[in-house]
Every structure is written in structure tokens, then in C-alpha cells.
Amino acid sequence: MTENDPHAHDSAAGRQNPGAQPGTEGQAAWSQPTAPGASPAPASGEQPTYAEQAQQQNPGYATANPWSAQGAQTGPMGYNNPYPPTGGTTQQQYAAPGTYSVSPAPAPKKSGPGKLLAGVAAIALVIGGVAGGTVGYLTGGSSGPSVNALDQPKPAQQTGNAPSGSVESVAQKLSPSVVELQVSGRTAAGEGSGFVLSTDGYILTNNHVVEVAANGGQIQAVFQDGKKAAASVVGRDPTTDIAVVKVNNVSGLTPVELGRSDDLRVGQPVVAIGSPFELSGTVTSGIVSSLHRPVQAGGDETDQTTVMDAIQTDAAINPGNSGGPLANMNGQVIGINSAIYSPNSGQGGQGGEAQGGNVGIGFAIPIDQARRTANDIIKTGHATQTFIGAKVADAPQGGAQLGDITPGSPAEKAGLKSGDIVTKIDDRTIDSADTLIAAIRTRAPDEKATFTLSDGRTLQVTLGGQPVPAN
């Protein structure tokens, strides 16, 4: 008797695994007879294996035991193992209780018999459920006539209004006021979204949606009912990414209801409507993921002139949603969808939007800021930008460090100096230059704000306003 004899018996260690190869002792708990149909008698004092018992009870049983090495390699009905071992040596894919491992993990861990038994129990429960269902089907099928869903009458047609506060109700309220804007210029063309501000055709959108048509281009507004009308740029503000266009020769449009963004809460449900990838009237929903996110609206991380104090949302926003409304569950517009985060570009804004789709991180301009800018544009033809008159950079230890101070500016009048580090505006913590810019932009000209500096001093600053240059 040799160490490779499949019926070798070691009285000290117990019966040797007949499927084990040298160097793989204990990897198979049960073994299949060496040849189909063969049923060698067990050695004296030994219990017959699982396969041997099956063979005795059913002489036609010759399928490989799925828990043996043989079963792992060949499988029932002679199918090849779909997960063959890799490397230069043959390895068994199933192991006995106490060595149940997952191949090809770099360092398989052993588990006790309890885990294997639990797995077998789970399989048994599943099989039991299937078998029970099968028996019910076989015995119940003859008790009466069959039932076919195709023969059932249609349910009653939906009537009435959508439930108040539902996504459906928001879509019904806002969709007639949302337009697709098809834009073309000398060197480029594109499309985006907007929403109606007035019955006579003022529409609010993003600057980057209509920018290519600002100087001699064309804009066409497409409404929910399919009607189209030419539009022109009234005014735009690249620093806040806001623009107003006017649709010509229309009347009786449905304006949106504007909400407020200064009391939004993280986790609050919201709905976005727009024309992603030219799919007009698309409705998506999500929540307010965060507030006061400093984001470069133009997509250029070095361009501080386009920083906005954004609402972050996980409502699906894609290219073409820009300029469309973000609304609360009362159907009130609380933001303008403007930018998305794109893993391809690592940034938000127009650049990020052009390179990727929705990953659950979108940004909207707060409506409080947009309302003020839109009013300026409609009344004067240009936007007014809030400023303090100082250059600003990230402070190494956190905060925003002031650089050159413009003579006669609000910063100089308040006593701010070059080198001062701003750490807070009122109750808002300032951790970077972009955060300081965004915090100032959300406020109106002539508004007073308390600046806290890194040395503990506090100064009150009256914010200034200046026209945004037209370009």
C-alpha cells in the first residue's frame, strides 16, 4: 500500500482523502469512485462515502459529486469547470469542512464546519422553497381553469391631480414654463435649458448656454407644446453664469414661481427639469446634498471671476440641463442647474459638463442670487457685481489671505490690509479664497458684513457694487 493508494488508511490520522494530491491534504471531503459505475467496497470499519451510498441506492448514479475535487473539475453532466485553476499546478476548488476556502485568493483563510453547514442549510432552504412551489404548481394546475393576465380588464384610467408635494405635481406645475434653448454662433452651436420669468417672454438661463450667440448668433426657444420662437440676449453676467434672453412676439407664457434659497436644508428633496442631450422636458429628482459649495462656473480652476456659491444636488443633471430649474416640492424654483462634477476633468462647470455625464454631483446657482442679477439685467441691461476691492489667495494655514488692496475700495475703507487673513464672514467659516469670493457674491451691494481675521480682530465691511463689463 503506497501513499497514493486511494484506499490507504491511516489509523492515527483517520481516513486519507482519496481525492487529495501530494501537498494538498485535507482539501476534499468526499470522493467519487475512480471509474464511472465502479463501486469499490469500503475498507473494514469505514463508512461508505456520499458517492458510494448514492451508487448503492441508485446503480445508475455516476455523476461526479459537486463537493469533490472531481466534481469541481468536471461537474454534473460532464460540463467543464467554468472557473479552472490558474498557474502551473492543478488546485481543487472545493475543500472539506475546516478548510473551506475561496480560490484564487492570495492567502485563503480556513473556516470552521459551521460556515459550511450554514451554507448547505441556506441552499436547502432555497431548494425547499423551489420544490414546494413546483409541487403547488403541479397539483394546483388541475383544480380549475387557467388565469391569464392578458384577459383581465384594464384598470380605471388615472384621473384628478397629482398628490400635492409629489415629483409628479412639481413636474405638472413647472414643465409648461421650461424651455429648450437651441443656440448657434459663428464658431459653435449647442443647446441648453431655461425657464420663463414673465408672460411676455423673459427667460432666465446660464451665461454659458447663450454665450456663443451673444455677438451675432441665433437662439431658438422650444416650448413644451413644441412651438418655437426666436430669442435674443438681453444681458448676461459671466461672473455668476447668469443670463436673460427675450423671446420675440409671444404673449401669455406661464412664468415660474420663484422660491428662496437662503433657508434650504441639506437632505431636502428637489426636482430638476431640463433638456439633457436634447431630451426636452426631462424630469429627475434627488435631494440637496450640500450647501455653499464654491464652484468655478466656467470650469477653469484658476479663474476666480466665475466662482459661485452653489447648491449641490444628486438629482441627475447632464449636458443640456444647464439653465433649467431646480425646484422644491412646492414647485418653486430655488436654483439654476449650472454645472456637474466630472471624474474625467476633476472639476465642475462647463468644462466638466462637456466631458462627462451625471455621477450624482451637480451644482445649481442659488435663486436668491440669480433673482437679484436677473432684475439688474432686465432693468438696466447689465448685471451688478458685489465686491470688496482686494486680491485674494489661499492662506497656507487655512482661510483667505488678502493681497493688493484697491485704493478707495470697500476693503480699504473698512481698514483691511494686504496680508490680512479672513477666517469668517459673519457666521460662515472661510477656509479658502474661493469660499471668500463665493460668500461675497451671494450678498447684495451696500450690505454690511463682519469679517473675522486670523489674529482675532473683527471689522465691519460695507460691500460695494460695480457693473459687470459687457463682452
CSV table of C-alpha atoms in Angstrom, one decimal:
chain,number,residue,atom,x,y,z
A,1,MET,CA,0.0,0.0,0.0
A,2,THR,CA,1.5,3.4,-1.0
A,3,GLU,CA,0.7,7.0,-0.1
A,4,ASN,CA,-1.1,7.3,-3.4
A,5,ASP,CA,-3.3,4.3,-2.9
A,6,PRO,CA,-6.9,5.7,-3.0
A,7,HIS,CA,-7.9,3.2,-0.2
A,8,ALA,CA,-5.0,3.8,2.1
A,9,HIS,CA,-5.9,4.0,5.8
A,10,ASP,CA,-4.0,5.8,8.5
A,11,SER,CA,-5.2,4.7,11.9
A,12,ALA,CA,-3.6,7.8,13.6
A,13,ALA,CA,-4.9,10.5,11.2
A,14,GLY,CA,-8.1,8.9,10.1
A,15,ARG,CA,-9.1,8.0,6.6
A,16,GLN,CA,-7.0,9.8,3.9
A,17,ASN,CA,-8.7,11.9,1.4
A,18,PRO,CA,-8.9,9.9,-1.8
A,19,GLY,CA,-9.1,13.0,-4.0
A,20,ALA,CA,-6.1,14.7,-2.3
A,21,GLN,CA,-2.9,15.2,-4.3
A,22,PRO,CA,0.5,15.4,-2.6
A,23,GLY,CA,0.8,18.7,-0.8
A,24,THR,CA,-3.0,19.2,-0.7
A,25,GLU,CA,-4.0,17.0,2.2
A,26,GLY,CA,-7.5,17.5,3.5
A,27,GLN,CA,-8.8,19.5,0.5
A,28,ALA,CA,-11.6,17.1,-0.5
A,29,ALA,CA,-14.1,15.7,2.0
A,30,TRP,CA,-15.9,13.4,-0.3
A,31,SER,CA,-14.7,11.5,-3.4
A,32,GLN,CA,-16.1,10.0,-6.5
A,33,PRO,CA,-15.3,6.3,-7.5
A,34,THR,CA,-12.3,6.1,-9.7
A,35,ALA,CA,-14.3,5.0,-12.7
A,36,PRO,CA,-18.0,5.6,-13.7
A,37,GLY,CA,-20.1,2.7,-12.4
A,38,ALA,CA,-17.3,1.3,-10.1
A,39,SER,CA,-18.3,0.9,-6.5
A,40,PRO,CA,-15.4,-0.5,-4.5
A,41,ALA,CA,-16.3,-1.7,-1.1
A,42,PRO,CA,-15.2,0.5,1.8
A,43,ALA,CA,-12.3,-0.8,4.0
A,44,SER,CA,-13.2,-2.6,7.1
A,45,GLY,CA,-14.6,-0.3,9.8
A,46,GLU,CA,-15.1,2.6,7.4
A,47,GLN,CA,-18.3,4.3,6.5
A,48,PRO,CA,-19.2,4.4,2.8
A,49,THR,CA,-18.7,7.8,1.1
A,50,TYR,CA,-21.5,10.0,-0.1
A,51,ALA,CA,-20.9,8.9,-3.7
A,52,GLU,CA,-20.7,5.2,-2.6
A,53,GLN,CA,-24.0,5.5,-0.8
A,54,ALA,CA,-25.7,7.1,-3.8
A,55,GLN,CA,-24.2,4.4,-6.0
A,56,GLN,CA,-25.6,1.6,-3.8
A,57,GLN,CA,-29.1,3.3,-3.7
A,58,ASN,CA,-29.1,4.1,-7.3
A,59,PRO,CA,-26.9,2.0,-9.5
A,60,GLY,CA,-27.3,4.5,-12.4
A,61,TYR,CA,-25.8,7.3,-10.3
A,62,ALA,CA,-22.4,8.1,-11.8
A,63,THR,CA,-22.4,11.9,-11.7
A,64,ALA,CA,-19.4,13.5,-10.1
A,65,ASN,CA,-20.0,14.7,-6.5
A,66,PRO,CA,-20.1,18.5,-6.8
A,67,TRP,CA,-18.3,18.9,-3.4
A,68,SER,CA,-15.3,16.8,-4.5
A,69,ALA,CA,-12.3,17.8,-6.5
A,70,GLN,CA,-13.5,15.7,-9.3
A,71,GLY,CA,-16.9,17.5,-9.2
A,72,ALA,CA,-15.1,20.8,-9.3
A,73,GLN,CA,-13.2,20.0,-12.4
A,74,THR,CA,-15.8,18.1,-14.3
A,75,GLY,CA,-19.2,18.8,-12.8
A,76,PRO,CA,-22.5,17.1,-13.3
A,77,MET,CA,-23.4,16.0,-16.8
A,78,GLY,CA,-19.7,16.4,-17.8
A,79,TYR,CA,-19.7,20.2,-18.0
A,80,ASN,CA,-16.3,21.7,-17.7
A,81,ASN,CA,-15.5,23.7,-14.6
A,82,PRO,CA,-16.2,27.3,-15.5
A,83,TYR,CA,-13.5,28.5,-13.0
A,84,PRO,CA,-10.5,26.4,-13.9
A,85,PRO,CA,-7.4,26.8,-11.6
A,86,THR,CA,-4.7,29.1,-12.8
A,87,GLY,CA,-1.0,28.8,-12.6
A,88,GLY,CA,1.3,25.9,-13.2
A,89,THR,CA,-0.4,23.3,-10.8
A,90,THR,CA,-3.8,21.9,-10.6
A,91,GLN,CA,-5.7,23.0,-7.5
A,92,GLN,CA,-9.0,21.8,-6.2
A,93,GLN,CA,-11.8,24.4,-5.9
A,94,TYR,CA,-13.8,22.9,-3.1
A,95,ALA,CA,-12.4,21.9,0.3
A,96,ALA,CA,-13.6,19.9,3.3
A,97,PRO,CA,-15.1,21.4,6.4
A,98,GLY,CA,-12.4,23.1,8.3
A,99,THR,CA,-10.5,24.2,5.1
A,100,TYR,CA,-13.3,25.7,3.1
A,101,SER,CA,-11.6,28.4,1.1
A,102,VAL,CA,-12.2,30.7,-1.9
A,103,SER,CA,-9.7,30.4,-4.8
A,104,PRO,CA,-7.8,32.1,-6.1
A,105,ALA,CA,-7.4,34.4,-3.1
A,106,PRO,CA,-3.7,35.2,-2.4
A,107,ALA,CA,-3.9,33.8,1.2
A,108,PRO,CA,-7.1,31.7,1.6
A,109,LYS,CA,-8.4,31.6,5.2
A,110,LYS,CA,-9.8,28.5,6.8
A,111,SER,CA,-13.3,28.5,8.1
A,112,GLY,CA,-14.9,26.1,10.5
A,113,PRO,CA,-17.5,23.5,9.7
A,114,GLY,CA,-20.3,25.8,11.0
A,115,LYS,CA,-19.9,28.1,8.0
A,116,LEU,CA,-20.1,25.3,5.5
A,117,LEU,CA,-23.1,23.8,7.3
A,118,ALA,CA,-24.8,27.2,7.3
A,119,GLY,CA,-24.2,27.4,3.5
A,120,VAL,CA,-25.6,24.0,3.0
A,121,ALA,CA,-28.6,24.9,5.1
A,122,ALA,CA,-29.2,28.0,3.0
A,123,ILE,CA,-29.1,26.0,-0.2
A,124,ALA,CA,-31.5,23.6,1.3
A,125,LEU,CA,-34.0,26.3,2.2
A,126,VAL,CA,-33.8,27.7,-1.3
A,127,ILE,CA,-34.3,24.3,-2.8
A,128,GLY,CA,-37.1,23.6,-0.4
A,129,GLY,CA,-38.9,26.8,-1.5
A,130,VAL,CA,-38.5,25.9,-5.2
A,131,ALA,CA,-39.6,22.4,-4.6
A,132,GLY,CA,-42.7,23.5,-2.7
A,133,GLY,CA,-43.6,25.9,-5.4
A,134,THR,CA,-43.2,23.3,-8.0
A,135,VAL,CA,-45.4,20.9,-6.1
A,136,GLY,CA,-48.1,23.5,-5.7
A,137,TYR,CA,-47.9,24.3,-9.4
A,138,LEU,CA,-48.2,20.6,-10.4
A,139,THR,CA,-51.0,19.8,-8.0
A,140,GLY,CA,-52.9,23.1,-8.3
A,141,GLY,CA,-52.9,23.4,-12.0
A,142,SER,CA,-55.7,20.8,-12.4
A,143,SER,CA,-58.1,22.3,-9.8
A,144,GLY,CA,-59.6,24.9,-12.1
A,145,PRO,CA,-59.2,26.9,-15.4
A,146,SER,CA,-56.0,28.9,-16.0
A,147,VAL,CA,-55.9,32.6,-15.4
A,148,ASN,CA,-54.2,34.9,-18.0
A,149,ALA,CA,-53.3,38.5,-17.2
A,150,LEU,CA,-53.9,39.4,-20.9
A,151,ASP,CA,-57.6,38.5,-20.4
A,152,GLN,CA,-58.0,40.9,-17.4
A,153,PRO,CA,-59.7,44.2,-17.9
A,154,LYS,CA,-57.6,47.4,-17.9
A,155,PRO,CA,-57.7,49.3,-14.5
A,156,ALA,CA,-59.6,52.5,-14.3
A,157,GLN,CA,-57.9,55.4,-16.0
A,158,GLN,CA,-56.0,57.8,-13.7
A,159,THR,CA,-58.0,61.0,-13.1
A,160,GLY,CA,-57.5,64.0,-10.9
A,161,ASN,CA,-54.4,66.0,-10.0
A,162,ALA,CA,-51.2,64.5,-8.8
A,163,PRO,CA,-50.7,64.3,-5.0
A,164,SER,CA,-49.5,67.6,-3.5
A,165,GLY,CA,-45.8,67.6,-2.8
A,166,SER,CA,-45.0,64.8,-5.2
A,167,VAL,CA,-42.5,64.8,-8.0
A,168,GLU,CA,-45.4,64.4,-10.4
A,169,SER,CA,-47.1,67.5,-9.1
A,170,VAL,CA,-43.9,69.5,-9.4
A,171,ALA,CA,-43.5,68.3,-13.0
A,172,GLN,CA,-47.0,69.2,-13.9
A,173,LYS,CA,-46.6,72.7,-12.4
A,174,LEU,CA,-43.2,73.5,-13.9
A,175,SER,CA,-42.9,71.8,-17.2
A,176,PRO,CA,-45.0,74.3,-19.2
A,177,SER,CA,-42.5,77.0,-18.1
A,178,VAL,CA,-39.3,75.2,-19.0
A,179,VAL,CA,-37.9,75.7,-22.5
A,180,GLU,CA,-35.1,74.2,-24.6
A,181,LEU,CA,-32.7,76.7,-26.0
A,182,GLN,CA,-31.0,75.8,-29.3
A,183,VAL,CA,-28.0,78.2,-29.8
A,184,SER,CA,-25.6,78.7,-32.6
A,185,GLY,CA,-22.8,81.2,-33.3
A,186,ARG,CA,-20.0,81.8,-35.7
A,187,THR,CA,-17.8,79.1,-34.4
A,188,ALA,CA,-20.0,76.8,-32.3
A,189,ALA,CA,-23.5,75.5,-31.6
A,190,GLY,CA,-25.2,73.8,-28.7
A,191,GLU,CA,-28.3,73.6,-26.6
A,192,GLY,CA,-29.4,74.1,-23.0
A,193,SER,CA,-32.4,74.9,-20.9
A,194,GLY,CA,-34.1,78.0,-19.4
A,195,PHE,CA,-37.4,78.9,-17.7
A,196,VAL,CA,-40.0,81.6,-18.2
A,197,LEU,CA,-39.9,84.7,-15.9
A,198,SER,CA,-42.7,86.7,-17.5
A,199,THR,CA,-45.7,86.3,-19.6
A,200,ASP,CA,-44.1,88.5,-22.3
A,201,GLY,CA,-41.1,86.3,-22.8
A,202,TYR,CA,-38.2,86.9,-20.4
A,203,ILE,CA,-36.3,83.7,-19.8
A,204,LEU,CA,-33.6,83.0,-17.2
A,205,THR,CA,-30.7,80.7,-18.1
A,206,ASN,CA,-26.9,80.3,-17.8
A,207,ASN,CA,-24.4,82.6,-19.4
A,208,HIS,CA,-22.5,79.6,-20.8
A,209,VAL,CA,-25.7,78.4,-22.6
A,210,VAL,CA,-26.1,81.5,-24.7
A,211,GLU,CA,-22.5,82.9,-24.8
A,212,VAL,CA,-21.8,81.7,-28.3
A,213,ALA,CA,-24.8,83.6,-29.6
A,214,ALA,CA,-24.0,86.9,-27.7
A,215,ASN,CA,-22.5,88.6,-30.7
A,216,GLY,CA,-24.5,87.9,-33.8
A,217,GLY,CA,-25.6,84.4,-33.2
A,218,GLN,CA,-29.1,82.8,-33.1
A,219,ILE,CA,-31.2,81.5,-30.3
A,220,GLN,CA,-34.4,79.5,-30.7
A,221,ALA,CA,-36.7,78.6,-27.8
A,222,VAL,CA,-38.6,75.4,-28.0
A,223,PHE,CA,-41.6,75.2,-25.6
A,224,GLN,CA,-43.3,72.1,-24.1
A,225,ASP,CA,-46.0,72.1,-26.7
A,226,GLY,CA,-43.4,72.0,-29.5
A,227,LYS,CA,-43.9,75.7,-30.5
A,228,LYS,CA,-40.7,77.5,-31.4
A,229,ALA,CA,-39.8,81.2,-31.3
A,230,ALA,CA,-36.6,83.2,-31.9
A,231,ALA,CA,-35.0,84.8,-28.9
A,232,SER,CA,-32.2,87.4,-28.3
A,233,VAL,CA,-29.8,88.1,-25.4
A,234,VAL,CA,-30.9,90.9,-23.1
A,235,GLY,CA,-27.9,90.7,-20.8
A,236,ARG,CA,-25.5,88.3,-19.2
A,237,ASP,CA,-23.1,88.0,-16.3
A,238,PRO,CA,-20.1,85.6,-16.8
A,239,THR,CA,-19.0,86.1,-13.2
A,240,THR,CA,-22.2,84.5,-11.9
A,241,ASP,CA,-23.0,82.4,-15.0
A,242,ILE,CA,-26.4,84.0,-15.3
A,243,ALA,CA,-28.1,85.4,-18.5
A,244,VAL,CA,-31.5,86.7,-19.5
A,245,VAL,CA,-32.9,86.2,-23.0
A,246,LYS,CA,-36.2,87.6,-24.5
A,247,VAL,CA,-38.4,85.5,-26.8
A,248,ASN,CA,-39.9,87.7,-29.6
A,249,ASN,CA,-43.5,88.1,-30.5
A,250,VAL,CA,-45.0,85.9,-27.8
A,251,SER,CA,-47.6,86.5,-25.0
A,252,GLY,CA,-49.5,84.5,-22.4
A,253,LEU,CA,-46.5,82.4,-21.3
A,254,THR,CA,-46.6,80.7,-17.9
A,255,PRO,CA,-44.0,82.2,-15.5
A,256,VAL,CA,-42.4,80.0,-12.8
A,257,GLU,CA,-42.9,80.7,-9.1
A,258,LEU,CA,-39.6,81.7,-7.5
A,259,GLY,CA,-38.8,80.3,-4.1
A,260,ARG,CA,-36.0,81.2,-1.8
A,261,SER,CA,-32.6,79.6,-1.3
A,262,ASP,CA,-31.4,81.1,1.9
A,263,ASP,CA,-33.4,78.6,4.0
A,264,LEU,CA,-32.6,75.4,2.1
A,265,ARG,CA,-31.7,72.4,4.2
A,266,VAL,CA,-29.4,69.5,3.4
A,267,GLY,CA,-31.5,66.4,2.7
A,268,GLN,CA,-34.4,68.4,1.4
A,269,PRO,CA,-36.0,66.8,-1.7
A,270,VAL,CA,-35.7,68.7,-5.0
A,271,VAL,CA,-36.7,68.2,-8.7
A,272,ALA,CA,-34.6,69.2,-11.8
A,273,ILE,CA,-36.2,69.8,-15.2
A,274,GLY,CA,-34.4,70.4,-18.5
A,275,SER,CA,-33.2,69.1,-21.8
A,276,PRO,CA,-30.3,66.7,-21.2
A,277,PHE,CA,-28.8,65.5,-24.5
A,278,GLU,CA,-31.7,67.3,-26.3
A,279,LEU,CA,-34.3,65.2,-24.5
A,280,SER,CA,-36.6,68.1,-23.7
A,281,GLY,CA,-38.8,68.1,-20.7
A,282,THR,CA,-36.8,65.5,-18.7
A,283,VAL,CA,-37.6,65.3,-15.0
A,284,THR,CA,-35.3,64.0,-12.4
A,285,SER,CA,-35.4,64.1,-8.6
A,286,GLY,CA,-33.0,63.9,-5.6
A,287,ILE,CA,-32.0,65.9,-2.6
A,288,VAL,CA,-30.0,68.9,-1.6
A,289,SER,CA,-26.6,67.2,-0.9
A,290,SER,CA,-24.8,70.2,0.4
A,291,LEU,CA,-24.9,74.0,0.5
A,292,HIS,CA,-22.4,76.8,-0.1
A,293,ARG,CA,-20.1,74.8,-2.4
A,294,PRO,CA,-17.6,77.2,-4.0
A,295,VAL,CA,-17.5,76.2,-7.7
A,296,GLN,CA,-16.0,77.8,-10.8
A,297,ALA,CA,-18.9,78.3,-13.1
A,298,GLY,CA,-16.7,78.5,-16.1
A,299,GLY,CA,-14.8,75.3,-15.3
A,300,ASP,CA,-11.4,77.0,-15.1
A,301,GLU,CA,-9.9,76.3,-11.6
A,302,THR,CA,-7.6,79.4,-12.0
A,303,ASP,CA,-10.5,81.8,-12.9
A,304,GLN,CA,-11.8,83.4,-9.7
A,305,THR,CA,-14.1,85.6,-11.6
A,306,THR,CA,-16.6,82.8,-12.1
A,307,VAL,CA,-16.8,81.4,-8.6
A,308,MET,CA,-20.4,80.8,-7.5
A,309,ASP,CA,-21.8,79.7,-4.1
A,310,ALA,CA,-23.5,76.6,-5.3
A,311,ILE,CA,-26.3,74.3,-4.1
A,312,GLN,CA,-25.1,70.7,-4.5
A,313,THR,CA,-27.6,68.1,-5.5
A,314,ASP,CA,-27.7,64.4,-6.5
A,315,ALA,CA,-30.7,64.9,-8.9
A,316,ALA,CA,-29.5,63.7,-12.3
A,317,ILE,CA,-28.1,66.7,-14.2
A,318,ASN,CA,-26.4,66.1,-17.6
A,319,PRO,CA,-25.2,68.2,-20.5
A,320,GLY,CA,-28.3,70.2,-21.7
A,321,ASN,CA,-29.7,70.6,-18.2
A,322,SER,CA,-27.8,73.9,-17.8
A,323,GLY,CA,-30.1,76.8,-17.3
A,324,GLY,CA,-33.0,74.7,-16.2
A,325,PRO,CA,-34.8,75.0,-12.9
A,326,LEU,CA,-34.0,73.2,-9.6
A,327,ALA,CA,-37.3,73.2,-7.6
A,328,ASN,CA,-38.5,72.4,-4.2
A,329,MET,CA,-41.5,70.1,-3.6
A,330,ASN,CA,-43.9,73.1,-3.8
A,331,GLY,CA,-42.8,73.6,-7.4
A,332,GLN,CA,-40.9,76.8,-6.5
A,333,VAL,CA,-37.6,77.4,-8.3
A,334,ILE,CA,-34.8,77.5,-5.8
A,335,GLY,CA,-31.8,77.2,-8.1
A,336,ILE,CA,-30.5,77.2,-11.7
A,337,ASN,CA,-28.8,74.0,-12.7
A,338,SER,CA,-25.4,75.0,-14.0
A,339,ALA,CA,-22.5,72.5,-13.6
A,340,ILE,CA,-21.7,68.9,-12.8
A,341,TYR,CA,-18.6,67.2,-11.4
A,342,SER,CA,-16.9,65.1,-14.0
A,343,PRO,CA,-14.3,62.4,-13.0
A,344,ASN,CA,-12.7,62.9,-16.4
A,345,SER,CA,-11.9,66.5,-15.8
A,346,GLY,CA,-11.8,66.5,-12.0
A,347,GLN,CA,-13.8,69.7,-11.8
A,348,GLY,CA,-17.3,71.1,-12.2
A,349,GLY,CA,-18.5,73.8,-14.6
A,350,GLN,CA,-18.9,73.9,-18.3
A,351,GLY,CA,-15.6,72.1,-18.9
A,352,GLY,CA,-16.6,69.2,-16.7
A,353,GLU,CA,-20.0,69.1,-18.2
A,354,ALA,CA,-18.7,68.8,-21.7
A,355,GLN,CA,-16.6,65.8,-20.8
A,356,GLY,CA,-18.8,63.6,-18.8
A,357,GLY,CA,-22.3,62.7,-17.6
A,358,ASN,CA,-24.1,62.6,-14.3
A,359,VAL,CA,-22.3,61.0,-11.4
A,360,GLY,CA,-24.7,62.3,-8.7
A,361,ILE,CA,-22.8,65.5,-8.1
A,362,GLY,CA,-24.5,68.5,-9.6
A,363,PHE,CA,-24.4,72.2,-8.8
A,364,ALA,CA,-27.0,75.0,-9.1
A,365,ILE,CA,-26.9,78.7,-8.6
A,366,PRO,CA,-29.0,79.8,-5.6
A,367,ILE,CA,-32.1,81.6,-6.8
A,368,ASP,CA,-31.7,84.5,-4.4
A,369,GLN,CA,-28.5,85.5,-6.2
A,370,ALA,CA,-30.0,84.8,-9.6
A,371,ARG,CA,-33.1,86.8,-8.9
A,372,ARG,CA,-31.1,89.9,-8.0
A,373,THR,CA,-28.9,89.6,-11.1
A,374,ALA,CA,-31.8,89.0,-13.4
A,375,ASN,CA,-33.6,92.1,-12.0
A,376,ASP,CA,-30.5,94.2,-12.8
A,377,ILE,CA,-30.2,92.8,-16.3
A,378,ILE,CA,-33.9,93.4,-17.2
A,379,LYS,CA,-33.9,96.9,-15.7
A,380,THR,CA,-30.5,98.2,-16.8
A,381,GLY,CA,-29.3,95.8,-19.4
A,382,HIS,CA,-26.3,94.7,-17.4
A,383,ALA,CA,-25.5,92.9,-14.1
A,384,THR,CA,-24.1,94.4,-11.0
A,385,GLN,CA,-21.3,92.5,-9.2
A,386,THR,CA,-20.7,92.6,-5.4
A,387,PHE,CA,-17.0,93.2,-4.5
A,388,ILE,CA,-14.7,94.4,-1.7
A,389,GLY,CA,-11.7,95.6,-3.9
A,390,ALA,CA,-8.9,93.2,-2.9
A,391,LYS,CA,-7.0,90.4,-4.4
A,392,VAL,CA,-7.2,87.2,-2.5
A,393,ALA,CA,-5.4,83.8,-2.3
A,394,ASP,CA,-5.5,80.7,-0.2
A,395,ALA,CA,-3.7,81.1,3.1
A,396,PRO,CA,-1.2,78.3,3.9
A,397,GLN,CA,-2.7,77.7,7.4
A,398,GLY,CA,-6.3,78.0,6.1
A,399,GLY,CA,-8.5,81.0,5.3
A,400,ALA,CA,-8.3,83.6,2.6
A,401,GLN,CA,-5.2,85.9,2.5
A,402,LEU,CA,-5.7,89.4,1.1
A,403,GLY,CA,-3.3,90.8,-1.4
A,404,ASP,CA,-3.3,94.2,-3.1
A,405,ILE,CA,-6.0,96.5,-1.8
A,406,THR,CA,-7.6,98.9,-4.4
A,407,PRO,CA,-7.4,102.5,-3.2
A,408,GLY,CA,-10.8,103.8,-2.2
A,409,SER,CA,-12.4,100.4,-2.2
A,410,PRO,CA,-14.7,98.9,0.4
A,411,ALA,CA,-11.8,96.9,1.8
A,412,GLU,CA,-9.6,99.9,2.3
A,413,LYS,CA,-12.4,101.9,3.8
A,414,ALA,CA,-13.1,99.1,6.3
A,415,GLY,CA,-9.4,99.0,7.4
A,416,LEU,CA,-8.4,95.7,5.7
A,417,LYS,CA,-4.7,95.5,4.9
A,418,SER,CA,-2.7,93.4,2.5
A,419,GLY,CA,-1.6,90.2,4.3
A,420,ASP,CA,-4.7,90.0,6.5
A,421,ILE,CA,-6.2,86.5,6.6
A,422,VAL,CA,-10.0,86.3,6.7
A,423,THR,CA,-11.3,83.3,8.6
A,424,LYS,CA,-15.0,84.1,8.9
A,425,ILE,CA,-17.7,86.3,7.4
A,426,ASP,CA,-20.5,86.8,9.9
A,427,ASP,CA,-21.2,83.2,11.0
A,428,ARG,CA,-19.7,81.5,7.9
A,429,THR,CA,-16.3,79.9,8.2
A,430,ILE,CA,-13.9,81.0,5.4
A,431,ASP,CA,-11.4,78.2,4.6
A,432,SER,CA,-10.2,79.3,1.1
A,433,ALA,CA,-10.1,82.2,-1.3
A,434,ASP,CA,-12.9,80.7,-3.4
A,435,THR,CA,-15.1,80.5,-0.3
A,436,LEU,CA,-14.5,84.2,0.5
A,437,ILE,CA,-15.4,85.1,-3.1
A,438,ALA,CA,-18.5,83.0,-3.1
A,439,ALA,CA,-19.6,84.4,0.2
A,440,ILE,CA,-19.3,87.9,-1.0
A,441,ARG,CA,-21.0,87.2,-4.4
A,442,THR,CA,-24.2,85.9,-2.6
A,443,ARG,CA,-24.7,89.2,-0.9
A,444,ALA,CA,-26.1,92.4,-2.4
A,445,PRO,CA,-24.1,95.7,-2.8
A,446,ASP,CA,-24.3,98.0,0.2
A,447,GLU,CA,-24.9,95.1,2.5
A,448,LYS,CA,-22.8,95.1,5.7
A,449,ALA,CA,-20.8,92.0,6.8
A,450,THR,CA,-18.5,91.3,9.7
A,451,PHE,CA,-15.1,90.0,8.8
A,452,THR,CA,-13.1,88.0,11.4
A,453,LEU,CA,-9.3,87.9,10.9
A,454,SER,CA,-6.9,85.2,11.9
A,455,ASP,CA,-5.5,87.4,14.7
A,456,GLY,CA,-8.9,87.7,16.3
A,457,ARG,CA,-9.8,91.2,15.1
A,458,THR,CA,-13.2,91.9,13.6
A,459,LEU,CA,-14.0,94.6,11.0
A,460,GLN,CA,-17.3,95.6,9.5
A,461,VAL,CA,-17.3,95.9,5.7
A,462,THR,CA,-19.9,97.7,3.6
A,463,LEU,CA,-19.9,95.7,0.3
A,464,GLY,CA,-19.6,97.5,-2.9
A,465,GLY,CA,-21.2,97.1,-6.3
A,466,GLN,CA,-19.9,97.6,-9.8
A,467,PRO,CA,-21.3,96.9,-13.3
A,468,VAL,CA,-20.1,93.7,-15.0
A,469,PRO,CA,-18.4,94.7,-18.2
A,470,ALA,CA,-20.3,93.7,-21.3
A,471,ASN,CA,-18.4,91.4,-23.7
